[in-house]
XYZ file of C-alpha atoms in Angstrom:
755
model
C 14.013 42.208 -161.641
C 12.591 44.806 -163.422
C 10.922 48.109 -161.542
C 7.567 48.041 -162.711
C 7.510 43.881 -163.743
C 3.462 43.570 -162.821
C 2.898 46.821 -164.925
C 4.730 45.224 -168.131
C 3.012 42.245 -168.034
C -0.071 43.935 -167.590
C 0.973 45.301 -170.251
C 1.908 41.551 -172.809
C -1.146 39.840 -170.440
C -3.416 41.968 -173.149
C -1.086 43.374 -176.265
C -2.421 40.356 -178.009
C -5.523 40.800 -178.186
C -5.213 44.087 -179.278
C -2.756 43.666 -181.865
C -6.296 40.976 -184.007
C -8.436 43.448 -182.520
C -6.288 46.493 -184.582
C -5.825 43.961 -186.704
C -9.632 43.381 -187.825
C -10.775 46.882 -187.349
C -7.882 48.322 -190.000
C -7.923 45.311 -191.916
C -5.359 45.117 -193.223
C -1.049 43.956 -191.488
C 0.559 46.290 -188.818
C 3.001 47.755 -188.268
C 5.452 47.699 -184.867
C 4.412 51.475 -184.237
C 0.745 50.814 -185.243
C 0.475 47.376 -182.957
C 2.319 50.083 -180.094
C -0.369 52.295 -180.804
C -3.454 50.307 -180.909
C -2.916 48.118 -178.155
C -2.402 52.018 -175.364
C -5.900 53.070 -176.458
C -7.537 54.770 -172.834
C -10.679 52.718 -173.953
C -8.588 50.030 -173.602
C -9.741 47.270 -176.774
C -9.765 48.803 -179.948
C -13.142 50.038 -181.267
C -12.284 51.610 -184.992
C -9.654 52.268 -187.360
C -7.743 56.204 -186.574
C -7.015 58.221 -190.082
C -2.363 59.480 -189.650
C -2.161 62.717 -189.879
C -5.697 63.992 -189.481
C -7.605 61.965 -186.225
C -6.820 63.142 -182.638
C -6.561 59.948 -179.647
C -6.246 59.511 -176.544
C -3.990 57.408 -175.393
C -3.291 55.472 -171.131
C 0.778 55.708 -171.618
C 2.922 52.891 -169.005
C 5.192 54.869 -167.339
C 6.302 59.046 -167.063
C 10.086 59.871 -166.762
C 11.166 63.750 -165.825
C 13.966 64.814 -166.117
C 14.951 67.533 -163.643
C 14.762 70.407 -164.884
C 11.716 70.251 -166.741
C 10.901 68.220 -163.154
C 10.457 71.369 -161.128
C 7.556 72.306 -163.475
C 5.903 69.350 -164.145
C 5.331 68.477 -160.310
C 4.562 72.116 -159.446
C 1.933 72.059 -161.910
C 1.077 68.841 -160.312
C 0.429 70.382 -156.835
C -2.456 70.948 -157.425
C -3.576 68.475 -159.925
C -5.399 67.328 -156.057
C -3.831 63.599 -156.083
C -2.250 61.578 -152.882
C 0.002 59.491 -155.405
C 0.781 59.279 -159.722
C -1.167 57.080 -161.054
C 1.456 55.609 -163.175
C 4.706 54.680 -162.444
C 6.479 57.673 -163.177
C 10.823 59.325 -161.928
C 12.504 62.051 -161.726
C 15.664 61.958 -163.002
C 18.936 64.703 -162.024
C 20.689 65.527 -164.494
C 20.444 69.579 -166.129
C 21.690 71.363 -163.140
C 25.719 69.975 -162.783
C 27.850 72.371 -164.716
C 30.423 70.979 -166.176
C 33.524 72.729 -165.263
C 36.960 70.562 -163.293
C 36.011 67.425 -162.655
C 32.682 64.946 -161.923
C 34.046 65.116 -158.286
C 34.251 68.546 -157.858
C 31.793 69.579 -160.360
C 28.815 67.159 -158.813
C 30.057 68.833 -155.350
C 29.231 72.262 -156.393
C 26.270 71.701 -158.231
C 24.895 69.538 -154.570
C 25.977 72.289 -153.554
C 24.365 75.618 -155.225
C 21.021 73.683 -156.312
C 20.516 71.856 -153.393
C 16.931 73.818 -152.846
C 15.988 71.649 -156.344
C 16.548 68.511 -155.682
C 15.501 68.438 -152.627
C 12.524 69.974 -153.322
C 12.824 66.949 -155.644
C 13.199 64.767 -153.927
C 10.406 65.272 -151.036
C 7.815 66.098 -153.722
C 8.882 62.421 -155.432
C 8.601 60.596 -151.558
C 5.106 62.725 -151.227
C 3.678 61.142 -154.269
C 5.226 57.245 -154.990
C 7.920 59.312 -157.086
C 11.028 57.129 -157.886
C 14.176 58.832 -157.880
C 17.804 59.001 -158.941
C 19.898 61.241 -157.709
C 22.915 64.177 -158.491
C 25.253 61.999 -160.558
C 23.022 58.897 -161.293
C 23.037 59.955 -165.580
C 21.742 61.171 -167.457
C 17.748 60.228 -168.182
C 17.526 57.994 -171.451
C 20.854 56.117 -170.379
C 19.164 55.781 -167.300
C 15.106 54.786 -168.328
C 17.359 52.851 -170.920
C 19.465 50.416 -167.889
C 16.500 50.450 -166.271
C 12.742 50.838 -167.160
C 12.110 50.202 -171.387
C 10.560 47.785 -172.538
C 9.935 46.362 -175.853
C 6.190 46.874 -176.873
C 5.885 50.012 -174.009
C 4.139 53.157 -174.183
C 6.773 55.968 -172.309
C 6.185 59.917 -172.473
C 8.827 61.699 -171.127
C 10.006 65.309 -169.554
C 12.265 65.587 -172.438
C 12.185 65.232 -176.179
C 15.435 63.271 -175.948
C 12.395 60.519 -173.721
C 12.958 58.897 -177.846
C 15.926 56.941 -176.580
C 13.577 54.205 -175.238
C 13.410 53.346 -178.907
C 15.556 51.857 -179.474
C 14.632 48.925 -176.231
C 11.173 48.673 -179.098
C 9.114 51.388 -177.158
C 7.499 54.300 -178.342
C 8.447 57.350 -176.029
C 7.277 59.855 -176.332
C 9.308 63.818 -175.232
C 6.151 66.029 -174.504
C 5.972 68.950 -172.449
C 5.039 68.717 -168.206
C 1.133 70.226 -168.107
C 1.668 66.368 -170.524
C 2.794 64.719 -167.827
C 0.576 65.573 -165.403
C -2.147 64.479 -167.156
C -0.896 61.220 -167.106
C 0.532 60.773 -163.693
C -3.045 62.549 -162.886
C -5.377 59.333 -163.829
C -5.949 61.260 -166.838
C -5.503 60.350 -170.966
C -2.870 61.643 -173.135
C -4.042 63.165 -176.400
C -1.585 62.200 -179.650
C -2.994 63.160 -182.843
C -2.318 59.303 -184.939
C 1.206 60.121 -186.509
C 1.846 59.011 -190.036
C 4.509 56.606 -190.712
C 8.061 56.222 -192.223
C 9.527 53.187 -192.259
C 13.386 52.926 -192.973
C 14.884 50.040 -194.128
C 18.887 49.320 -193.523
C 20.277 46.639 -196.292
C 23.883 45.017 -195.057
C 25.258 45.975 -191.978
C 27.738 48.564 -190.518
C 31.551 47.846 -190.381
C 34.975 49.967 -189.468
C 34.614 53.398 -188.589
C 31.242 53.229 -189.579
C 28.524 53.552 -186.010
C 24.633 53.778 -186.015
C 24.977 57.588 -184.611
C 26.228 57.355 -189.527
C 22.365 56.232 -189.896
C 20.922 58.764 -187.770
C 22.702 62.273 -189.744
C 22.636 60.554 -192.568
C 18.874 61.029 -192.648
C 18.698 63.281 -190.296
C 20.478 65.258 -193.246
C 16.710 63.160 -196.119
C 14.289 65.022 -193.877
C 15.580 67.980 -192.681
C 15.119 69.283 -189.320
C 11.050 69.025 -189.850
C 11.019 66.179 -192.822
C 9.371 64.043 -188.976
C 7.030 66.324 -188.414
C 3.695 64.109 -186.898
C 4.815 60.468 -187.680
C 7.082 58.053 -186.259
C 9.876 56.255 -187.924
C 10.320 53.545 -187.494
C 13.650 50.713 -188.406
C 13.999 47.871 -189.905
C 15.456 45.579 -192.213
C 18.848 43.038 -191.714
C 20.496 45.960 -190.279
C 18.949 46.468 -187.669
C 18.403 43.367 -186.421
C 22.226 43.299 -187.106
C 22.966 46.516 -184.585
C 22.685 46.824 -180.466
C 20.062 47.864 -178.638
C 21.979 50.457 -177.276
C 23.254 51.777 -181.219
C 19.437 51.631 -181.969
C 18.404 54.218 -179.193
C 21.153 57.049 -180.452
C 19.161 56.484 -183.701
C 15.914 57.336 -181.618
C 18.007 59.524 -179.581
C 18.552 62.146 -182.939
C 14.895 60.697 -183.940
C 13.573 64.000 -182.187
C 16.158 65.825 -184.192
C 13.858 65.823 -187.673
C 10.689 66.628 -185.442
C 9.721 63.065 -185.315
C 7.363 61.941 -183.060
C 9.758 58.825 -182.074
C 11.615 56.626 -183.534
C 11.236 52.460 -182.975
C 12.837 49.260 -183.701
C 11.332 45.560 -183.939
C 12.353 42.851 -180.926
C 15.211 41.362 -181.593
C 18.585 38.953 -180.343
C 19.984 42.448 -179.291
C 16.662 43.294 -177.160
C 16.851 40.745 -175.151
C 20.994 40.813 -174.780
C 20.908 44.217 -173.107
C 17.765 43.043 -170.847
C 19.527 40.548 -169.746
C 22.932 42.426 -169.083
C 20.812 45.549 -167.515
C 19.506 43.083 -164.408
C 16.196 41.926 -166.291
C 15.938 38.228 -167.462
C 12.849 38.205 -166.296
C 11.267 41.339 -169.337
C 12.826 38.819 -171.615
C 11.484 36.083 -170.793
C 7.802 38.024 -170.373
C 8.742 39.255 -173.768
C 9.413 36.556 -175.028
C 6.712 34.763 -175.086
C 4.706 38.106 -177.029
C 7.222 38.414 -179.592
C 5.099 38.025 -182.450
C 3.634 40.920 -181.929
C 7.068 43.789 -180.865
C 7.600 44.020 -184.032
C 5.702 44.498 -187.490
C 3.590 41.454 -189.553
C 5.567 40.040 -192.369
C 3.739 41.636 -194.974
C 4.894 44.290 -193.685
C 8.553 44.720 -194.275
C 8.080 42.493 -196.555
C 7.070 45.532 -198.988
C 6.315 48.195 -196.699
C 5.386 50.925 -199.944
C 2.131 49.457 -199.263
C 1.994 50.847 -195.322
C 5.073 53.284 -194.689
C 3.667 56.647 -195.820
C 6.959 57.219 -196.780
C 10.092 54.736 -197.050
C 13.667 55.290 -197.280
C 15.767 52.538 -198.266
C 20.214 53.522 -196.461
C 23.303 50.580 -197.898
C 24.962 50.918 -194.162
C 27.398 48.591 -196.163
C 27.400 51.308 -198.444
C 27.303 54.234 -195.609
C 29.425 56.243 -194.766
C 30.845 58.202 -191.498
C 29.174 61.337 -190.731
C 29.455 65.233 -189.710
C 26.926 66.965 -188.943
C 26.629 70.999 -189.163
C 27.729 73.257 -187.569
C 24.781 75.021 -186.593
C 22.228 72.833 -187.381
C 21.838 68.997 -186.481
C 20.814 68.305 -190.574
C 24.318 69.733 -192.443
C 25.327 65.915 -193.626
C 28.485 65.994 -194.780
C 30.590 62.554 -195.537
C 34.039 62.423 -194.292
C 35.604 62.775 -197.506
C 34.053 65.226 -198.763
C 34.256 67.337 -194.857
C 37.901 69.307 -195.960
C 36.648 70.007 -199.056
C 33.588 72.083 -197.642
C 35.562 73.389 -194.686
C 37.501 75.467 -196.859
C 34.741 76.201 -198.915
C 32.938 77.907 -196.312
C 35.974 79.121 -194.227
C 35.357 76.648 -192.184
C 38.590 76.832 -189.085
C 39.974 73.552 -189.582
C 41.490 73.620 -186.255
C 39.569 71.585 -183.828
C 40.242 73.222 -180.332
C 37.830 70.054 -178.140
C 36.004 67.168 -179.380
C 33.630 65.316 -176.505
C 31.852 61.994 -176.546
C 29.305 60.907 -174.917
C 25.802 61.935 -173.354
C 22.419 60.846 -173.719
C 22.658 60.713 -177.782
C 26.213 58.126 -177.236
C 27.215 57.128 -174.388
C 26.675 53.517 -173.905
C 29.252 51.321 -172.842
C 29.997 50.224 -177.482
C 30.850 54.000 -177.347
C 32.608 53.837 -175.083
C 34.914 51.469 -175.794
C 34.938 51.809 -179.271
C 37.062 55.014 -178.273
C 39.229 53.999 -176.012
C 40.341 51.002 -178.795
C 41.382 54.706 -180.103
C 42.605 56.284 -177.245
C 44.796 53.355 -176.556
C 46.638 53.971 -179.965
C 47.638 57.575 -179.216
C 50.005 55.429 -176.585
C 50.438 53.072 -179.107
C 51.429 54.470 -182.063
C 53.664 57.509 -180.277
C 50.755 60.040 -180.616
C 50.069 63.416 -179.024
C 45.727 64.547 -178.577
C 46.244 67.946 -180.099
C 42.403 68.745 -179.227
C 41.627 69.145 -175.556
C 38.575 65.817 -175.674
C 36.318 65.006 -172.438
C 34.447 62.480 -171.376
C 30.470 61.690 -170.512
C 29.597 58.699 -168.890
C 25.833 58.242 -169.451
C 24.470 56.735 -166.066
C 27.135 55.430 -162.774
C 26.735 52.111 -163.706
C 28.167 52.636 -167.139
C 30.866 54.894 -165.464
C 31.448 52.343 -163.129
C 32.004 49.731 -164.887
C 34.504 51.884 -167.823
C 37.087 52.618 -164.689
C 36.499 48.655 -163.647
C 38.220 47.504 -167.529
C 40.482 50.565 -168.366
C 39.461 52.576 -170.300
C 39.307 55.342 -167.391
C 42.439 54.914 -166.888
C 43.571 54.989 -171.308
C 41.169 57.711 -171.063
C 43.033 59.389 -168.057
C 47.238 58.777 -170.529
C 46.132 60.741 -173.249
C 44.741 64.076 -170.584
C 40.579 63.825 -171.447
C 38.367 64.961 -168.500
C 35.488 62.342 -167.177
C 32.940 65.447 -166.730
C 29.817 64.058 -164.541
C 27.122 62.292 -165.046
C 25.246 64.708 -166.352
C 24.218 66.384 -169.003
C 26.298 68.726 -169.060
C 27.736 70.508 -172.162
C 25.394 68.759 -174.145
C 22.962 70.990 -173.248
C 24.452 73.643 -172.386
C 25.901 73.460 -168.854
C 29.509 74.022 -169.235
C 31.941 76.054 -167.919
C 33.810 76.529 -170.881
C 37.863 78.030 -170.194
C 37.402 81.887 -172.523
C 34.105 81.383 -174.167
C 33.794 84.650 -173.316
C 35.886 85.967 -175.146
C 33.294 84.816 -178.333
C 35.861 84.000 -181.071
C 35.393 80.988 -183.632
C 36.529 78.113 -183.083
C 35.278 74.668 -183.963
C 34.534 72.018 -181.428
C 33.192 68.235 -182.032
C 31.329 66.274 -180.432
C 28.898 62.851 -180.541
C 25.196 64.891 -179.110
C 22.247 65.715 -180.702
C 22.334 70.019 -180.830
C 24.707 71.579 -182.361
C 22.265 74.882 -182.864
C 23.839 77.952 -182.214
C 25.586 78.860 -178.367
C 24.309 75.269 -177.550
C 26.815 74.000 -175.734
C 29.368 76.790 -174.797
C 27.162 79.718 -174.842
C 29.960 81.668 -177.722
C 28.553 82.812 -181.225
C 30.722 82.103 -182.675
C 31.393 78.390 -181.698
C 31.034 75.958 -184.644
C 29.259 72.695 -183.726
C 29.541 69.174 -185.719
C 27.679 66.327 -184.535
C 29.658 62.106 -185.160
C 30.251 58.892 -183.829
C 32.019 59.067 -180.768
C 34.545 57.024 -182.712
C 35.225 59.872 -185.550
C 35.016 62.917 -182.398
C 38.365 60.572 -180.882
C 39.730 60.215 -183.762
C 39.091 64.344 -184.761
C 40.711 65.086 -181.953
C 43.917 63.293 -181.641
C 44.360 64.949 -185.045
C 42.621 68.011 -183.354
C 41.827 69.141 -187.675
C 37.964 69.097 -189.070
C 39.392 68.342 -192.119
C 41.024 65.140 -191.459
C 39.735 61.486 -193.238
C 40.473 58.558 -190.732
C 38.860 56.206 -194.055
C 42.322 57.596 -195.661
C 44.160 60.159 -193.741
C 47.836 59.143 -191.967
C 49.153 61.328 -188.562
C 52.029 62.151 -188.126
C 53.780 60.800 -184.291
C 56.204 62.055 -182.149
C 59.274 60.703 -184.072
C 58.382 61.766 -187.169
C 56.464 58.648 -188.742
C 53.038 58.325 -190.328
C 50.809 56.340 -188.795
C 46.772 54.996 -189.214
C 44.588 54.580 -186.874
C 42.809 51.327 -186.438
C 39.405 50.711 -186.845
C 37.650 51.281 -184.080
C 37.063 48.067 -182.217
C 34.436 47.363 -178.376
C 32.035 44.916 -177.304
C 28.584 45.292 -177.462
C 27.848 44.216 -173.996
C 30.525 44.349 -170.680
C 31.614 40.670 -170.920
C 32.125 40.996 -166.868
C 28.685 42.369 -166.836
C 27.732 45.289 -165.099
C 28.248 47.035 -161.339
C 27.529 49.662 -159.952
C 28.589 50.294 -156.356
C 26.288 53.144 -155.999
C 23.332 53.323 -158.456
C 21.399 56.355 -157.020
C 18.025 55.398 -156.990
C 16.120 56.563 -154.175
C 12.025 54.440 -153.415
C 9.666 56.103 -151.530
C 8.443 56.564 -149.137
C 5.029 54.379 -148.992
C 2.915 56.507 -147.287
C 4.083 59.593 -148.585
C 0.682 61.868 -146.939
C 3.424 62.703 -143.776
C 6.126 64.083 -146.267
C 5.965 67.997 -146.496
C 7.436 69.852 -149.449
C 7.942 73.156 -148.947
C 8.927 76.083 -150.209
C 9.550 78.985 -149.653
C 8.199 82.171 -150.253
C 11.331 84.274 -150.898
C 13.560 80.958 -153.336
C 15.283 82.395 -156.098
C 15.087 78.588 -157.607
C 11.655 77.488 -156.525
C 8.064 79.366 -157.036
C 5.114 77.726 -155.885
C 2.149 78.661 -158.881
C -0.768 80.694 -159.412
C -3.344 78.850 -161.355
C -3.698 81.214 -164.922
C -6.519 82.870 -166.022
C -9.340 82.444 -168.314
C -10.143 83.594 -170.925
C -13.036 85.834 -171.671
C -15.148 84.780 -173.484
C -14.297 87.838 -175.940
C -12.370 88.906 -178.682
C -8.816 89.991 -178.312
C -8.954 93.612 -179.441
C -5.802 96.065 -179.870
C -2.718 93.701 -179.090
C 0.791 94.274 -180.281
C 3.278 93.113 -181.643
C 6.294 92.006 -179.373
C 8.872 90.353 -181.963
C 8.831 89.379 -185.406
C 11.524 86.305 -184.995
C 13.265 85.629 -188.604
C 14.573 82.113 -189.719
C 14.991 79.340 -187.534
C 13.767 80.177 -182.812
C 14.311 76.712 -181.333
C 13.116 76.510 -177.552
C 16.392 77.606 -176.495
C 15.889 80.605 -178.874
C 12.510 81.323 -176.628
C 14.185 80.374 -173.497
C 17.801 79.279 -173.102
C 19.665 76.784 -170.665
C 22.505 77.176 -170.272
C 22.803 79.046 -166.594
C 18.725 79.567 -167.409
C 18.799 76.287 -165.883
C 18.967 77.590 -162.501
C 15.232 79.191 -162.023
C 13.245 76.349 -164.648
C 11.870 76.455 -161.428
C 10.477 80.170 -160.774
C 8.379 81.583 -163.739
C 8.516 84.597 -163.191
C 13.009 84.773 -162.993
C 13.228 82.411 -165.465
C 10.602 84.627 -167.453
C 13.635 86.847 -167.989
C 14.731 85.433 -170.917
C 12.168 85.061 -172.602
C 12.984 85.266 -176.511
C 16.145 87.147 -175.487
C 17.456 84.593 -178.618
C 15.679 85.120 -181.488
C 16.125 87.643 -184.304
C 14.154 90.742 -184.497
C 13.499 90.659 -188.584
C 13.200 94.511 -187.629
C 16.548 94.962 -186.310
C 18.468 92.066 -187.236
C 19.634 92.003 -183.740
C 19.046 89.737 -180.514
C 16.474 90.612 -176.879
C 15.667 93.995 -179.562
C 12.608 95.039 -180.287
C 10.299 98.756 -180.327
C 8.201 99.171 -177.075
C 4.965 100.232 -178.674
C 4.226 102.810 -175.175
C 7.013 104.817 -175.450
C 8.829 104.728 -178.773
C 12.126 102.181 -177.526
C 13.810 99.648 -178.542
C 14.365 97.319 -175.055
C 15.119 93.645 -174.248
C 12.052 91.651 -175.623
C 11.561 90.727 -171.515
C 11.061 94.180 -170.568
C 8.710 95.570 -172.919
C 6.449 92.411 -172.658
C 6.884 93.333 -168.673
C 5.722 97.048 -170.048
C 2.786 95.442 -172.172
C 1.832 93.377 -169.776
C 2.061 96.751 -166.537
C 0.204 98.651 -169.469
C -2.916 95.546 -170.077
C -1.924 95.395 -173.515
C -2.314 92.623 -175.400
C 1.101 90.512 -177.282
C 1.142 88.280 -179.810
C 4.878 86.469 -181.473
C 5.426 86.479 -184.790
C 7.215 82.762 -186.523
C 9.156 81.591 -189.484
C 8.438 78.053 -190.301
C 9.291 74.752 -187.431
C 9.285 77.161 -184.120
C 9.426 75.288 -181.337
C 12.346 73.080 -182.590
C 14.396 71.056 -180.203
C 13.522 70.821 -175.975
C 10.252 69.784 -174.613
C 11.253 72.036 -172.131
C 7.219 74.306 -171.833
C 9.120 77.165 -169.994
C 9.450 78.450 -173.289
C 5.155 78.177 -173.935
C 4.743 78.734 -170.665
C 6.781 82.664 -170.277
C 4.668 84.325 -172.892
C 1.515 83.461 -171.112
C 2.711 84.322 -167.954
C 4.093 87.933 -169.495
C 1.217 88.634 -170.628
C 1.110 87.126 -174.909
C -1.460 86.218 -175.645
C -0.634 84.100 -179.469
C 2.018 82.966 -181.981
C 1.071 83.358 -185.631
C 3.973 81.385 -187.214
C 5.084 79.204 -190.593
C 4.585 76.115 -189.277
C 5.784 74.518 -185.692
C 7.636 71.940 -183.830
C 4.484 69.091 -182.859
C 6.350 69.557 -178.353
C 5.824 73.197 -178.700
C 2.148 73.218 -180.370
C 0.797 70.604 -178.027
C 2.371 73.064 -175.399
C 0.723 76.222 -176.477
C -1.590 74.590 -175.595
C -1.753 73.172 -172.538
C -1.014 76.956 -171.325
C -4.130 78.293 -172.677
C -2.581 79.946 -175.826
C -3.295 80.920 -179.442
C -1.384 78.532 -181.422
C -2.197 79.999 -184.947
C -0.025 79.154 -188.437
C -0.932 81.772 -191.473
C -2.337 80.123 -193.457
C -1.493 82.814 -196.951
C 2.802 81.774 -195.632
C 3.134 85.046 -197.856
C 1.449 86.609 -195.066
C 3.924 86.833 -192.720
C 5.991 89.487 -195.107
C 2.939 91.993 -194.307
C 3.575 91.925 -190.386
C 5.181 95.513 -189.717
C 6.848 96.102 -186.766
C 4.676 98.889 -185.674
C 1.493 97.253 -186.194
C -0.953 96.969 -183.701
C -3.442 93.259 -183.958
C -7.571 92.588 -183.799
C -8.843 88.486 -183.414
C -12.262 89.674 -184.971
C -14.608 86.653 -184.575
C -12.577 84.616 -182.070
C -15.845 84.285 -179.811
C -16.449 82.202 -182.699
C -13.467 79.986 -182.443
C -14.342 76.139 -183.450
C -12.702 73.095 -184.821
C -11.795 73.335 -187.841
C -12.587 76.945 -188.455
C -9.805 79.753 -189.493
C -9.522 83.003 -187.647
C -9.289 86.875 -188.285
C -7.014 88.869 -187.477
C -6.850 92.158 -188.658
C -3.380 94.136 -188.771
C -4.029 97.863 -188.473
C -0.522 99.891 -189.661
C 0.966 103.097 -188.145
C -0.497 104.532 -191.061
C -3.998 103.517 -190.351
C -4.320 101.274 -193.479
C -4.718 97.314 -192.803
C -4.164 93.651 -194.092
C -6.382 91.399 -193.258
C -4.935 87.703 -192.523
C -6.425 84.641 -192.388
C -4.876 82.488 -189.466
C -5.306 78.143 -189.617
C -4.723 76.303 -186.469
C -4.845 72.451 -185.375
C -7.170 73.832 -181.543
C -10.537 70.490 -181.105
C -12.789 70.814 -178.674
C -11.437 69.382 -175.742
C -8.374 71.111 -177.020
C -11.071 75.035 -177.312
C -11.771 73.562 -173.888
C -7.563 74.628 -172.659
C -7.977 78.135 -173.928
C -11.461 79.169 -172.495
C -10.491 77.764 -168.759
C -7.396 78.791 -169.084
C -4.681 75.839 -169.152
C -5.460 72.592 -168.948
C -4.363 72.209 -165.355
C -7.693 73.961 -164.528
C -9.250 71.952 -166.470
C -7.487 69.233 -164.514
C -8.247 71.299 -160.832
C -11.413 71.546 -160.598
C -12.359 68.144 -162.555
C -10.048 67.379 -158.853
C -12.498 69.743 -156.325
C -15.626 67.663 -158.193
């Protein structure tokens, strides 16, 4: 039986009525995305139609999911909200703080020892406030959510950008910052600009070497890392219904890499099969009763150009396996072109490591297809040329693949099975030799491949592919190997060809696990004590940010003018810094240390205008804070791309940065800045970015008249006394300006709780 079946049945009870009312208001057939949006309005039954990409709308999500790295800050904020229990079903998943190094057993034991204080904190807070807790080793948040909580037609938010994975089960699942999660956990509305809609029609059917991962790798190449910003991507067509539920999840998961708000698929037989296989026949039965409302109206998919803002068509029968990268997930190369591209770009052809698994590709089907290739190593007398690792997505998957012999198959080719955790995908990989910073190539089935992300080495070129392609490339050890056409030389000197991968969509014997790793919260949390040591290096209770003094910001200094790509990994690195995710002061020492300074093309080296000396970015900002000098950050396009981590907004806020001025923002980061009481601004004229000089002083001359829709005027005073007046746009509405005035959105929640 499913968790929260009563909540799911309640959603379905009003679904038909709300969808019909929305259809009347909009005056046309509805997409699936619109049905879910309109059936989850904070007001309940819809009373008006909304304009895509324009109207801010209040929603009522069904549930919240938090991973341990972001949950620390989210729950520290929730403790300030004055609530005795979360208002909606909420879970915490311990998956980010387990470093991959030796093997699953060793690494998990070390993590429990090193991060025991954090795990105990999360466990006790969950116990106290009615939150379901998934212990270290239980699995990666998105895989566990898909197996236990996702349901067709639901709306969920999660404090991780890959929350969108649950779209594989027909949800609208959206990544947010911790402050957004606190709103919903506190029983308040969640605000989102009504998204635009991108429809992707999948014709034909996947076969042979081509996998669901290749669909999103192709889409990323078409839309780029910002092409989905402000939009929901809805997949449909015969190719979609022919695909497994977990394959759909993989596609939705990597939708975060095109900046999409979320991605989803209509309810179909594959979702029914998956629900039943994961022990939720009650959800499948309930969904089948309202199935007509869990997909778009027939007219929509028949004539998609009339209903979506953009339509892309991909013929799966013609789709070729892809590898995307290096250094960005949207550089898409068909495998037949990879050798040519690698030689042209001087990418190292020798593959050092192949890694499969992670939240993106760790389903039973993924592992089974990879194992079918691993088995051929012995059968064809081959030898695996690269190191090979597997990261199972959950204890349920791990236990099941061990029972069905796949781990034994991997053992025979010398593979390492890491813990059921994020591991190398998020930089939690203690890779031997990475500190030498040698230029090398790895291939993986993860979702992101930004510089330094996997192993901290800026010279590691990481390429993203399907688990089966990664396995084949690891066996070959050659980036230019095309398993569709090329042969390998086995240990007898014979030419052999790898057979196409095969594998069951779901385990024939069903899923199983001795201990999935779930801890239910206390019935009465009032007696639970949450203790945070004042001397802890890992956890720190929060102090409210100061409200705006309602004056213009004058005499601000330029902290950094970031050049080129500046993701949340550049703003607040993961890897070893994850251990400080619950301690705002300590983690602020990584603020913007990965950003490239436009004036000297160096990282973590900016000019301190008080002394004239160059120093680390956090050190310079701490000097400004100590002197009471405000500062701003300037950036390029898609600033804040990547993870949902709100630390990238909280750190500059904590250290005294007042505003971030960029050419464009990634959606989640812009919201995070607003929630923390900062100014998130964009150049009215992008060319003004070039006018900003290293020694500039900035005056916000009309901030006192900060209102929705009205640009702000910024005066940049240069070292020679000359000035440039720059207009800065913003997207704040009245309530968001209220966050700025109060000092943060949380300050308003806490004030409301005391009223």
